[in-house]
Coordinates of C-alpha atoms in Angstrom, one line a residue:
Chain A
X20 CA 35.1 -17.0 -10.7
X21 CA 38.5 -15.4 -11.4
X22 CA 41.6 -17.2 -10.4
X23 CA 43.8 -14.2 -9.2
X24 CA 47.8 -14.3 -9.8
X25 CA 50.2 -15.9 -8.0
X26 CA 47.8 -18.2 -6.6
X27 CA 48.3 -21.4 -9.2
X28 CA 52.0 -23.4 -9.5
X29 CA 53.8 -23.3 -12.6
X30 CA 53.0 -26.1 -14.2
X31 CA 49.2 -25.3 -14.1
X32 CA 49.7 -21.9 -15.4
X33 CA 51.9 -22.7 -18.2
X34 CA 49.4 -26.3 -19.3
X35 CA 46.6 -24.1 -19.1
X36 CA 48.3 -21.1 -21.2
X37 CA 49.2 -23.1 -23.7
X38 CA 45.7 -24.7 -24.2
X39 CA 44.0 -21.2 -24.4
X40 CA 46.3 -20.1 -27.0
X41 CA 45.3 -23.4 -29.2
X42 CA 41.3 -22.8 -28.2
X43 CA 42.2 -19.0 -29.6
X44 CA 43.6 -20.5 -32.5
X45 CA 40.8 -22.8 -33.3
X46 CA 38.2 -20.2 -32.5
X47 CA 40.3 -17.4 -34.7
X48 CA 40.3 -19.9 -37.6
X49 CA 36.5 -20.6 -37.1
X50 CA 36.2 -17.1 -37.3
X51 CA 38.6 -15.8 -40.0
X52 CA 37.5 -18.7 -42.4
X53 CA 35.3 -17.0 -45.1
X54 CA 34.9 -15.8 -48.3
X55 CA 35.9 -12.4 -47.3
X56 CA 37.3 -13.3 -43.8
X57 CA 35.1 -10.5 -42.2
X58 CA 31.4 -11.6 -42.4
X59 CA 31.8 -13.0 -39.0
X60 CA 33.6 -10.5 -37.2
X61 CA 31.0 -7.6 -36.5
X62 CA 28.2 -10.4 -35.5
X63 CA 31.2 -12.4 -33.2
X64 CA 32.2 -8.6 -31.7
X65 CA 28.7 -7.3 -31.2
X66 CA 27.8 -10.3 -29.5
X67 CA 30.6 -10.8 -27.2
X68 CA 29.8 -6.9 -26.4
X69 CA 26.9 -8.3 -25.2
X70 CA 28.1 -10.9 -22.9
X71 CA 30.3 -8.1 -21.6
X72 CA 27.3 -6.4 -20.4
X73 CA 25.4 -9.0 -19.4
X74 CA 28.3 -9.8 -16.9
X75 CA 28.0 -6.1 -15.5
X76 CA 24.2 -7.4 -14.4
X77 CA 23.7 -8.2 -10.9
X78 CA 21.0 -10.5 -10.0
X79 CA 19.4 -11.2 -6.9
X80 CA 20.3 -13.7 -4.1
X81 CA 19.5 -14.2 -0.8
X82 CA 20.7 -11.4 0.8
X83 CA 23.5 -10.6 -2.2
X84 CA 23.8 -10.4 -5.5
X85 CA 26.1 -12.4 -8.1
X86 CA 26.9 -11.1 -11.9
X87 CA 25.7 -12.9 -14.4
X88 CA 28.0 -15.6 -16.4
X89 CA 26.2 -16.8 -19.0
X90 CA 29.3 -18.8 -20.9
X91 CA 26.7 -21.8 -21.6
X92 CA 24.8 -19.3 -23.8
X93 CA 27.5 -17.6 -25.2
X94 CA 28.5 -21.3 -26.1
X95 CA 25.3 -22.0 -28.0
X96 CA 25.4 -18.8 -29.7
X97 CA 29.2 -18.4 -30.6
X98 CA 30.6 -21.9 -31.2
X99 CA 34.6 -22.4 -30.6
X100 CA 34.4 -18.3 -31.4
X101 CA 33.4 -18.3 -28.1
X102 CA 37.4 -18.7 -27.1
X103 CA 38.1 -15.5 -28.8
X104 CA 35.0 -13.4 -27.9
X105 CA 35.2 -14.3 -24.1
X106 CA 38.8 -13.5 -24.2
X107 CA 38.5 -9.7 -25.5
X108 CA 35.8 -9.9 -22.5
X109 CA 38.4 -11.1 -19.9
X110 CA 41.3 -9.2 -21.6
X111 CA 38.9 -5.9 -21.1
X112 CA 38.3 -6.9 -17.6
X113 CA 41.8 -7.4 -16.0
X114 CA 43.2 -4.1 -18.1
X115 CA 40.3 -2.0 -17.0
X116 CA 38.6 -2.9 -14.0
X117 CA 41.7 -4.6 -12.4
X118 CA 39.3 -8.2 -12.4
X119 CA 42.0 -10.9 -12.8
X120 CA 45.4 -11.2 -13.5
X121 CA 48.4 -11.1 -15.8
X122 CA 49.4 -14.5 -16.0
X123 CA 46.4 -16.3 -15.0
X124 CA 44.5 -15.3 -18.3
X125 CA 44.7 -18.2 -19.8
X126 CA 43.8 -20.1 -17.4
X127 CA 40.6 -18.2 -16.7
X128 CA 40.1 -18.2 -20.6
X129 CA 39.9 -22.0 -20.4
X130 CA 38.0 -22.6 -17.3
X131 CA 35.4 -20.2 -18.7
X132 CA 35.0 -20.8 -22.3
X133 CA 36.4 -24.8 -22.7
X134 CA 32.6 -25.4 -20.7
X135 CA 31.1 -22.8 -23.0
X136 CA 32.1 -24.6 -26.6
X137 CA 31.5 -27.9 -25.1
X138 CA 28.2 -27.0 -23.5
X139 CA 27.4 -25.6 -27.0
X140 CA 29.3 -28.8 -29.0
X141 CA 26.7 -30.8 -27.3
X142 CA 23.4 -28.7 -26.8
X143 CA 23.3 -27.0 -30.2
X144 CA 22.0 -29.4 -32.4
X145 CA 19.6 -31.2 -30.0
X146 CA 18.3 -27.3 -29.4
X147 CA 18.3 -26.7 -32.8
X148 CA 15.5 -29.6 -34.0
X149 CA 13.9 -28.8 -30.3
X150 CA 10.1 -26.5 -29.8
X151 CA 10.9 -23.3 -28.2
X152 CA 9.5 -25.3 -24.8
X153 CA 12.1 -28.1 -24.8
X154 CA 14.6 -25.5 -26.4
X155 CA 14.1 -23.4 -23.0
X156 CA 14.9 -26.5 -20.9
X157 CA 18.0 -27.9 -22.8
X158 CA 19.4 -24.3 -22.6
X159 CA 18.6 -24.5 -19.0
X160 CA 20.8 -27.7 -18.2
X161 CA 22.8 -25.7 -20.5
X162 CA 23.4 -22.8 -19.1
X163 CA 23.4 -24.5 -15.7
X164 CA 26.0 -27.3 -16.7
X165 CA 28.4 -24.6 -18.1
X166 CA 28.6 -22.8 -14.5
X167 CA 29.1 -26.2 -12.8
X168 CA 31.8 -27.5 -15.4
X169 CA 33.5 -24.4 -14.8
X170 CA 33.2 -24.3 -11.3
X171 CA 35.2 -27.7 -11.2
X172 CA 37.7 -26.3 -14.1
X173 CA 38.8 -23.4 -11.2
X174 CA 38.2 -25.8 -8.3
X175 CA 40.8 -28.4 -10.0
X176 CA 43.7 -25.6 -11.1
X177 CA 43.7 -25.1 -7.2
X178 CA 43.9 -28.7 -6.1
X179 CA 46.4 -29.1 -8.9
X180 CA 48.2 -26.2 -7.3
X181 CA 48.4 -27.4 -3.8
X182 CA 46.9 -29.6 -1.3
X183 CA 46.2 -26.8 0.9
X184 CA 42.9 -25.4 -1.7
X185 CA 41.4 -28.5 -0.9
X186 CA 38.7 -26.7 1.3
X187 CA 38.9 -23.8 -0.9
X188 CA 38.2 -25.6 -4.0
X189 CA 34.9 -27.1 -2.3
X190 CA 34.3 -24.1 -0.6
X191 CA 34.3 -22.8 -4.8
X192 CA 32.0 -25.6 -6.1
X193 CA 29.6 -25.2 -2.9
X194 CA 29.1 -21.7 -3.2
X195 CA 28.3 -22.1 -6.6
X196 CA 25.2 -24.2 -6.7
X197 CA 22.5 -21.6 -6.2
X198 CA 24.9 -19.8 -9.3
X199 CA 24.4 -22.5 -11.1
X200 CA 20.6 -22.4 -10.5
X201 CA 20.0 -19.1 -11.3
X202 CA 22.1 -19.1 -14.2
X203 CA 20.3 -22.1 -15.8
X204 CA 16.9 -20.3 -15.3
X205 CA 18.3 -17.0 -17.0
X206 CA 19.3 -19.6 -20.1
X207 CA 16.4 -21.0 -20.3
X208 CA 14.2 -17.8 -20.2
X209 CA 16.8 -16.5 -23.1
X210 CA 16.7 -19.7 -25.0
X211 CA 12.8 -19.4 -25.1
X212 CA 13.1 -16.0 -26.2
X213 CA 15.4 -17.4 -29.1
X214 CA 13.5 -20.0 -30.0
X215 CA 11.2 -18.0 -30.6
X216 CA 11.5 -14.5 -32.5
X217 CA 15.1 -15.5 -34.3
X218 CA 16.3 -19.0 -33.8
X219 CA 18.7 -18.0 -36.8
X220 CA 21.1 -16.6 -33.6
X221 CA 22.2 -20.6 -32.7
X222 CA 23.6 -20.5 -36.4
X223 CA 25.1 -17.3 -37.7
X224 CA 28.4 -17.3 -35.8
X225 CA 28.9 -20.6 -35.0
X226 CA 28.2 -22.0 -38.1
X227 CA 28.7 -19.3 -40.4
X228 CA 24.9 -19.1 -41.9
X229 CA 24.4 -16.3 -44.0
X230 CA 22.1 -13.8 -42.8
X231 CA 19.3 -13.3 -44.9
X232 CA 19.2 -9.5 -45.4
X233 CA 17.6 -7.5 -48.3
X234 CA 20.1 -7.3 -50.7
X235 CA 20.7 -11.2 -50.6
X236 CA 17.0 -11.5 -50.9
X237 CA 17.8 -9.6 -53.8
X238 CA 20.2 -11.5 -55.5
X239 CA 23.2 -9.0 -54.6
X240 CA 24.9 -11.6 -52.8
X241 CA 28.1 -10.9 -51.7
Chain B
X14 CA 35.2 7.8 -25.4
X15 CA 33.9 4.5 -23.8
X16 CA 32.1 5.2 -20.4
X17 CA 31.8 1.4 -19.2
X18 CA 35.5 1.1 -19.7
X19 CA 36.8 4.1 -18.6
X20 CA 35.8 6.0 -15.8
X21 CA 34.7 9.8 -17.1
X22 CA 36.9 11.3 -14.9
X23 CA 39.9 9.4 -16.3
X24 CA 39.2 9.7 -19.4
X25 CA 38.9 13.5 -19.0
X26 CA 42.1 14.3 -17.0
X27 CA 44.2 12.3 -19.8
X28 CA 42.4 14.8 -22.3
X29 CA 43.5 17.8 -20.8
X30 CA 47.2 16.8 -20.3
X31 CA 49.7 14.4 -21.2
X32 CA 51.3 12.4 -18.7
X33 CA 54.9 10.6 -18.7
X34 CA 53.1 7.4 -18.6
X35 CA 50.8 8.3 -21.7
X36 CA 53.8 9.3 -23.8
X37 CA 54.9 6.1 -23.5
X38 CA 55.1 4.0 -26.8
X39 CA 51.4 1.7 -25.9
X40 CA 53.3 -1.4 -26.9
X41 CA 56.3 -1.1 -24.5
X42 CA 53.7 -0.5 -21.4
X43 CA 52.1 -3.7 -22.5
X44 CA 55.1 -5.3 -22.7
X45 CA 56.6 -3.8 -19.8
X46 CA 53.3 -4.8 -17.6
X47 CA 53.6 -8.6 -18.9
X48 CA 57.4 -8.9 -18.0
X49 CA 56.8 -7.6 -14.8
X50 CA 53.9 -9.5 -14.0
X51 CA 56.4 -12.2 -15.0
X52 CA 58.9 -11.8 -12.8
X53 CA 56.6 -10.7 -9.8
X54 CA 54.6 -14.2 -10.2
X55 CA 57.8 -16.0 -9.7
X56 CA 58.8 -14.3 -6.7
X57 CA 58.3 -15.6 -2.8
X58 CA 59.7 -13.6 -0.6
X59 CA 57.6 -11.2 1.3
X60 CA 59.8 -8.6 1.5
X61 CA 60.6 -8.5 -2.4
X62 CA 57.4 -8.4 -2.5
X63 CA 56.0 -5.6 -0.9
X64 CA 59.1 -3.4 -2.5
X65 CA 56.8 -5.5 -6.0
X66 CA 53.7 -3.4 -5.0
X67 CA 55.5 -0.5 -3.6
X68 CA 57.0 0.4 -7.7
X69 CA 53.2 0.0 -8.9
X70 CA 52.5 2.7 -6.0
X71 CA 55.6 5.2 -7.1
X72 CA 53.9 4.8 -10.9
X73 CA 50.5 5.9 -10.2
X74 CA 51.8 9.5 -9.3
X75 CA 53.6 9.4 -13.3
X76 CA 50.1 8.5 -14.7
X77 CA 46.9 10.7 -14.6
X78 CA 44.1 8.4 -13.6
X79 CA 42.4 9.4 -10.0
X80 CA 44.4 7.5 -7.4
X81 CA 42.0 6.9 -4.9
X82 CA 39.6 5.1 -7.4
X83 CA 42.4 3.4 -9.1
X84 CA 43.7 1.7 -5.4
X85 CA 39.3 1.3 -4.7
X86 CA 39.4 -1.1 -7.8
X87 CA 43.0 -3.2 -7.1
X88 CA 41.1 -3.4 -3.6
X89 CA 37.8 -4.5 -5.0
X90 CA 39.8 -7.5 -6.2
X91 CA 40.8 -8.4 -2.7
X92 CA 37.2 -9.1 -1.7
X93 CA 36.9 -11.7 -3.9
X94 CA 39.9 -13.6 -2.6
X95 CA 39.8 -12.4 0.9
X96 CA 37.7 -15.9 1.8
X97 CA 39.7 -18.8 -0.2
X98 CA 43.5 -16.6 1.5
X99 CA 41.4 -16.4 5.0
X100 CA 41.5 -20.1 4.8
X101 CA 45.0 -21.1 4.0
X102 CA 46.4 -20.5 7.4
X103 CA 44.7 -23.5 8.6
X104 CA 45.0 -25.6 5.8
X105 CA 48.4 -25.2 5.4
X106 CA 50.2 -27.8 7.6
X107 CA 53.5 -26.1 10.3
X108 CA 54.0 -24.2 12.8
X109 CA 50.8 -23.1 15.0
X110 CA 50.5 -19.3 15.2
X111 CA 47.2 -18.8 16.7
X112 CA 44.0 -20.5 16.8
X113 CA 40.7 -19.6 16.0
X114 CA 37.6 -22.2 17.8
X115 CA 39.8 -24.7 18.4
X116 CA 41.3 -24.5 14.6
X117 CA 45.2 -24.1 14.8
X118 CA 46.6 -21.8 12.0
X119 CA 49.9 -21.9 11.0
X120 CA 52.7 -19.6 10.5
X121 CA 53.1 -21.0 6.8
X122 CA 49.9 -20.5 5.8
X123 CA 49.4 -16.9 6.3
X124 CA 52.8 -16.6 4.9
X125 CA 51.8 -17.7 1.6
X126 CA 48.2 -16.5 1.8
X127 CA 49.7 -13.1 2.5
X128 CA 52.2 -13.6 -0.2
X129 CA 49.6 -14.3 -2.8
X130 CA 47.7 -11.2 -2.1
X131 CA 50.8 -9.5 -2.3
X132 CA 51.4 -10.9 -5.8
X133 CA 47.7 -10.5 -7.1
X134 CA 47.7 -6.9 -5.9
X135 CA 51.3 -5.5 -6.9
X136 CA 50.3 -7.3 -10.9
X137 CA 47.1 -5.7 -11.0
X138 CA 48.1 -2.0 -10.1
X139 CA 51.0 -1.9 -12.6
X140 CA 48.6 -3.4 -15.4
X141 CA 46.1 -0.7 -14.0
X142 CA 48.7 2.1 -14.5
X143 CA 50.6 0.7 -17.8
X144 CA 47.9 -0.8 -19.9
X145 CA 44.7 0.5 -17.9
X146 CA 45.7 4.6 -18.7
X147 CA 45.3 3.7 -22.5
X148 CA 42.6 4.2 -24.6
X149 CA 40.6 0.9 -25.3
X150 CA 41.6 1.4 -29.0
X151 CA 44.9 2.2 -28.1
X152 CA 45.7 -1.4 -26.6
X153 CA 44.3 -2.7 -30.0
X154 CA 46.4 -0.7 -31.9
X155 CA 48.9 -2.0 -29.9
X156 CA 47.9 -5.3 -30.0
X157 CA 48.0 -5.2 -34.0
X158 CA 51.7 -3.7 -33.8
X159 CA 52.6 -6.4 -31.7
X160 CA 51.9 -9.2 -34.5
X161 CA 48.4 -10.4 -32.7
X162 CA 46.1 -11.9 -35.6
X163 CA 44.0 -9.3 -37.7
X164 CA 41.1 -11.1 -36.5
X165 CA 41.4 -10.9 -32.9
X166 CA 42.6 -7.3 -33.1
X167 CA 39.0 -6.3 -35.1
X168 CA 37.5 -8.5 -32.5
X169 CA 38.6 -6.2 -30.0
X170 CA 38.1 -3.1 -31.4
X171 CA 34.7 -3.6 -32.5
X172 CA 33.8 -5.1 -29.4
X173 CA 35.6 -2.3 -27.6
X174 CA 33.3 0.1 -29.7
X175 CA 29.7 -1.5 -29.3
X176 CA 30.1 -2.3 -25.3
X177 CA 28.5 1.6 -24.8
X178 CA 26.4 0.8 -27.3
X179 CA 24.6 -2.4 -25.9
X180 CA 25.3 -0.9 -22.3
X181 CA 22.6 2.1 -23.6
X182 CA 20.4 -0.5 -24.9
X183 CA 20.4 -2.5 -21.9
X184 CA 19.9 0.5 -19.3
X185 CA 16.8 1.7 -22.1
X186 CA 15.5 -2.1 -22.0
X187 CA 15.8 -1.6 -17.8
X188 CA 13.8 1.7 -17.8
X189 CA 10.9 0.2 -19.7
X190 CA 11.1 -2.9 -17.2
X191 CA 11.2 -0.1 -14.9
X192 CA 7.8 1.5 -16.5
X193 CA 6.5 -1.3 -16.4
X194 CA 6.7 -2.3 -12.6
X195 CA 9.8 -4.6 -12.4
X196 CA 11.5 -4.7 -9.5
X197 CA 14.8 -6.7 -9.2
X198 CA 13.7 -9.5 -6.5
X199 CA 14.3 -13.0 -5.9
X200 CA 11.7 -15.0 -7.3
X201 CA 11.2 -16.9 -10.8
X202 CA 9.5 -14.3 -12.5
X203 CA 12.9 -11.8 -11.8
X204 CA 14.7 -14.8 -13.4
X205 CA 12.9 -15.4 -16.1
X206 CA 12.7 -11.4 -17.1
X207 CA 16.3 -10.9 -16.8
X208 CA 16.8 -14.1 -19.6
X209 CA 14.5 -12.4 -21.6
X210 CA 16.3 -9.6 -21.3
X211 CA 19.2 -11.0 -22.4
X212 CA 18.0 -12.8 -25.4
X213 CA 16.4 -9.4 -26.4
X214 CA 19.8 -8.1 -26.5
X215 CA 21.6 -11.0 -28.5
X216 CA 18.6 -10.5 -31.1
X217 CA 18.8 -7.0 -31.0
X218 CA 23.1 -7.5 -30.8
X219 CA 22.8 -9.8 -34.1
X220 CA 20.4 -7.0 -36.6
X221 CA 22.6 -4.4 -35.4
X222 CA 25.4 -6.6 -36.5
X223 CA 23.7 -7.6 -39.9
X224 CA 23.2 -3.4 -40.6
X225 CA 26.4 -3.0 -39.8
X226 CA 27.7 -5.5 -41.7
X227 CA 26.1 -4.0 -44.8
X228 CA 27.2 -0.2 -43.7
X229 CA 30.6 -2.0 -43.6
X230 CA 30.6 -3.7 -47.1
X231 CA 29.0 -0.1 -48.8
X232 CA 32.1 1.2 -47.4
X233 CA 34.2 -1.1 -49.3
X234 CA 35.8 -2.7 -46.1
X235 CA 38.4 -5.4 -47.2
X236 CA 38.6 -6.7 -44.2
X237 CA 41.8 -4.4 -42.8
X238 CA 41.5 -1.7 -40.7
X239 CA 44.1 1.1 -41.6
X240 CA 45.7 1.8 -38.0
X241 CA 47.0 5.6 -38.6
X242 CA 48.8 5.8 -35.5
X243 CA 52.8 5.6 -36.3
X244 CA 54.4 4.0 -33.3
X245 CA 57.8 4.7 -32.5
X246 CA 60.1 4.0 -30.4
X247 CA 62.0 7.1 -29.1
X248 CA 64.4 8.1 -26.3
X249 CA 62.2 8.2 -23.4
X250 CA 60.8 4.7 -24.7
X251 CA 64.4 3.3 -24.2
X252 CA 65.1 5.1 -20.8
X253 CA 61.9 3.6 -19.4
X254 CA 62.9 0.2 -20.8
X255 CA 66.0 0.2 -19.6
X256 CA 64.7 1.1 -15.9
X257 CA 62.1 -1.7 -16.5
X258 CA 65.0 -3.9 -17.0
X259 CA 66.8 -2.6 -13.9
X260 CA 63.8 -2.7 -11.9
X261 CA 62.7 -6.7 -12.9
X262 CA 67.1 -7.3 -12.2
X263 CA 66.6 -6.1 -9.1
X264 CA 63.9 -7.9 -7.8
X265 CA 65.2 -11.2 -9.2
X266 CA 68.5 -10.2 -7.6
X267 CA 66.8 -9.4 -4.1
X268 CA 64.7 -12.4 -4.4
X269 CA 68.4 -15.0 -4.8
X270 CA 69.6 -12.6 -1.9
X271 CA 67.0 -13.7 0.1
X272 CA 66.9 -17.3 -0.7
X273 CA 70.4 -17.8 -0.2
X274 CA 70.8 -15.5 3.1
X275 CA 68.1 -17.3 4.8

């Protein structure tokens, strides 16, 4: 789903730069705003560690396999702290495994996590009042919506970029589909799972719930 | 220290010795690795170009990271885009080069499809061997000296540090799948085990997070990370900064060369 360097024109690139850095911003401010400014941050990092790995998993298809996504999750989970986790994620990425580019981040940033915060915008509080059941099938059309929004994200920088993508970019969303399948079946198994045994997960980063731990059960709150 | 970062191998040989890349000041390789990226992006010329990849192939010899597997992973990239490149020659309206069923593909097309790959590939080696040599809390470090925000720098650190940490726990949550007769297939139950794989490691992900939270605040953590590393910049740092200069002048120089001979 990476758009690699030197592909895009100038104009997309610097556009879609300049909108990650404010989706940073907001999600940096979401994160830093506390009583002590760090309550968030191991949750936010441990988290996005996780969404690291769980795009190192391969799953099955057909004869292939794809890596896992899972930005419509990391959405629900993470808030607009998604811009900022999925950014170490991509940042990690293009420095170490060469995935990427230089002056595409940005633009992968937003075609990645812009579906992820709006997927979550809108799913959240409709999962949130949902039974683990209907939970599991919102985060499916979740999870599955997120893929397809930024399927079209990557397929429009390259139209933007020249009319000769035009097959490429449908070639992108086409491909996609059975992605966009699997991936909203993976959600919605997770979701259920959430739902479930600590539905406190929706809430912690994204909306800056207090954990209950010991010592706040306590009264040592912090 | 991180094996899903860093290949062991790597990580070892920059142990043992110290390389003129890894004496580098961190911040001027990042730096360096952005201008040039810059610059290379802006280029068209094919033959500018390839002289583009051909200084991120004299750097890997100054930098101790296996060549072979560094070049496998720039090549990995190409895989990806080999299909949406393949393409452009006949999507690209000119001059008919060669056809293929019937399809003509022009001349233009696989000019700039070979010019993008060209691009892609020349910006990801010389990130590879600037920015990909360091340490994963080096670049943080790095970051933090460069005036990136606190909170994105601790992002990255801790995120840096608990990637091993939830890679162990998934390959543990994997064996006892394993145990316990899974098999990676395509079918819905495959599916639905790997979400609930995943959401067992965003649950397990947030308690660590809560314990370490706590281990944080016993600590007395205020929220700033002392960074004990002293950059500076010394004499070598401005000799390789001033070749970086010379090298991006060139190719800007080559490039209007180009454009305006023909």
């Amino acid at each position: 789903m990476h758009i690699m360097d030197g592909a895009l024109s100038q104009e997309v690139i610097i556009i879609g730069s300049a909108c990650a850095v404010a989706g940073l911003g907001w999600g940096l401010y979401k994160l830093g705003t506390d009583q002590h400014g760090l309550e968030k941050i191991p949750a936010a990092a441990v988290l996005s560690a996780t969404f690291f790995v769980a795009s190192l998993i391969h799953v099955p298809i057909g004869v292939s396999s794809v890596h896992l996504i899972m930005n419509g999750l990391a959405g629900l989970v993470l808030g607009a702290v998604a811009f900022p986790a999925l950014f170490v994620g991509l940042l990690l990425q293009a420095v170490f495994f060469g995935f990427g580019g230089v002056t595409v981040l940005g633009i992968n940033l937003m075609n990645i996590a812009l579906p992820a915060v709006l997927v979550g915008m809108a799913f959240r509080p409709l999962i949130l009042k949902a039974s683990p059941k209907k939970a599991a099938f919102l985060g499916g059309v979740a999870g599955a919506l997120a893929i397809a929004l930024t399927t079209l994200c990557v397929a429009l920088c390259l139209l933007l970029s020249g009319e000769a993508f035009f097959v490429a970019a449908q070639l992108v969303f086409v491909s996609h589909i059975p992605v966009m399948v699997i991936e909203g079946l993976v959600s919605a198994a997770a979701l259920y799972l959430i739902c479930k045994v600590k539905p406190e997960l929706l809430q912690t980063v994204s909306h800056g719930k207090t954990v209950q731990t010991p010592l706040n059960n306590l009264g040592l709150k912090s | 220290m991180t094996s899903v970062l860093t290949s062991e191998e790597a990580s070892e040989a920059q142990s043992k010795t110290s390389c003129f890349v890894s004496r580098l000041d961190p911040r001027l390789r990042l730096v360096s690795a952005g201008i040039f990226a810059l610059v290379t992006v802006s280029l068209s010329h094919l033959a500018v170009l390839c002289f583009a990849l051909g200084i991120g192939l004299l750097l890997l010899p100054f930098v101790h990271m296996p060549i072979w597997s560094t070049l496998r992973r720039m090549v990995a990239m190409d895989s990806f885009f080999v299909f949406m490149l393949a393409i452009l020659p006949f999507t690209t309206a000119g001059d008919v080069a060669f056809t293929v069923f019937g399809f003509p593909g022009s001349w233009q097309g696989l000019e700039k499809g070979f010019e993008i790959a060209l691009k892609a590939n020349a910006i990801v080696l010389v990130l590879l061997v600037l920015v990909g040599s360091m340490e994963p809390t080096t670049l943080g470090h790095a970051l933090a000296k460069l005036r990136v925000p606190a909170a994105f720098v601790h992002l990255l650190l801790f995120t840096v540090r608990y990637i091993d940490v939830i890679h162990d726990e998934y390959r543990r949550l994997r064996i006892a799948m394993k145990m316990r007769g899974f098999r990676s297939t395509q079918s819905f139950h495959c599916y639905r085990s790997f979400g609930y794989l995943i959401g067992m490691l965003l649950i397990r992900a947030l308690e660590r997070s809560e314990r370490i939270l706590q281990a944080m605040k016993c600590r007395g953590f205020t929220g700033q990370f002392p960074l004990l590393d002293h950059l500076k910049l010394e004499n070598r740092d401005y000799g390789f900064a001033v070749v970086v200069g010379l090298v991006c002048g060139l190719l800007i120089a080559l490039e209007g060369f180009h454009v305006t001979g023909g």
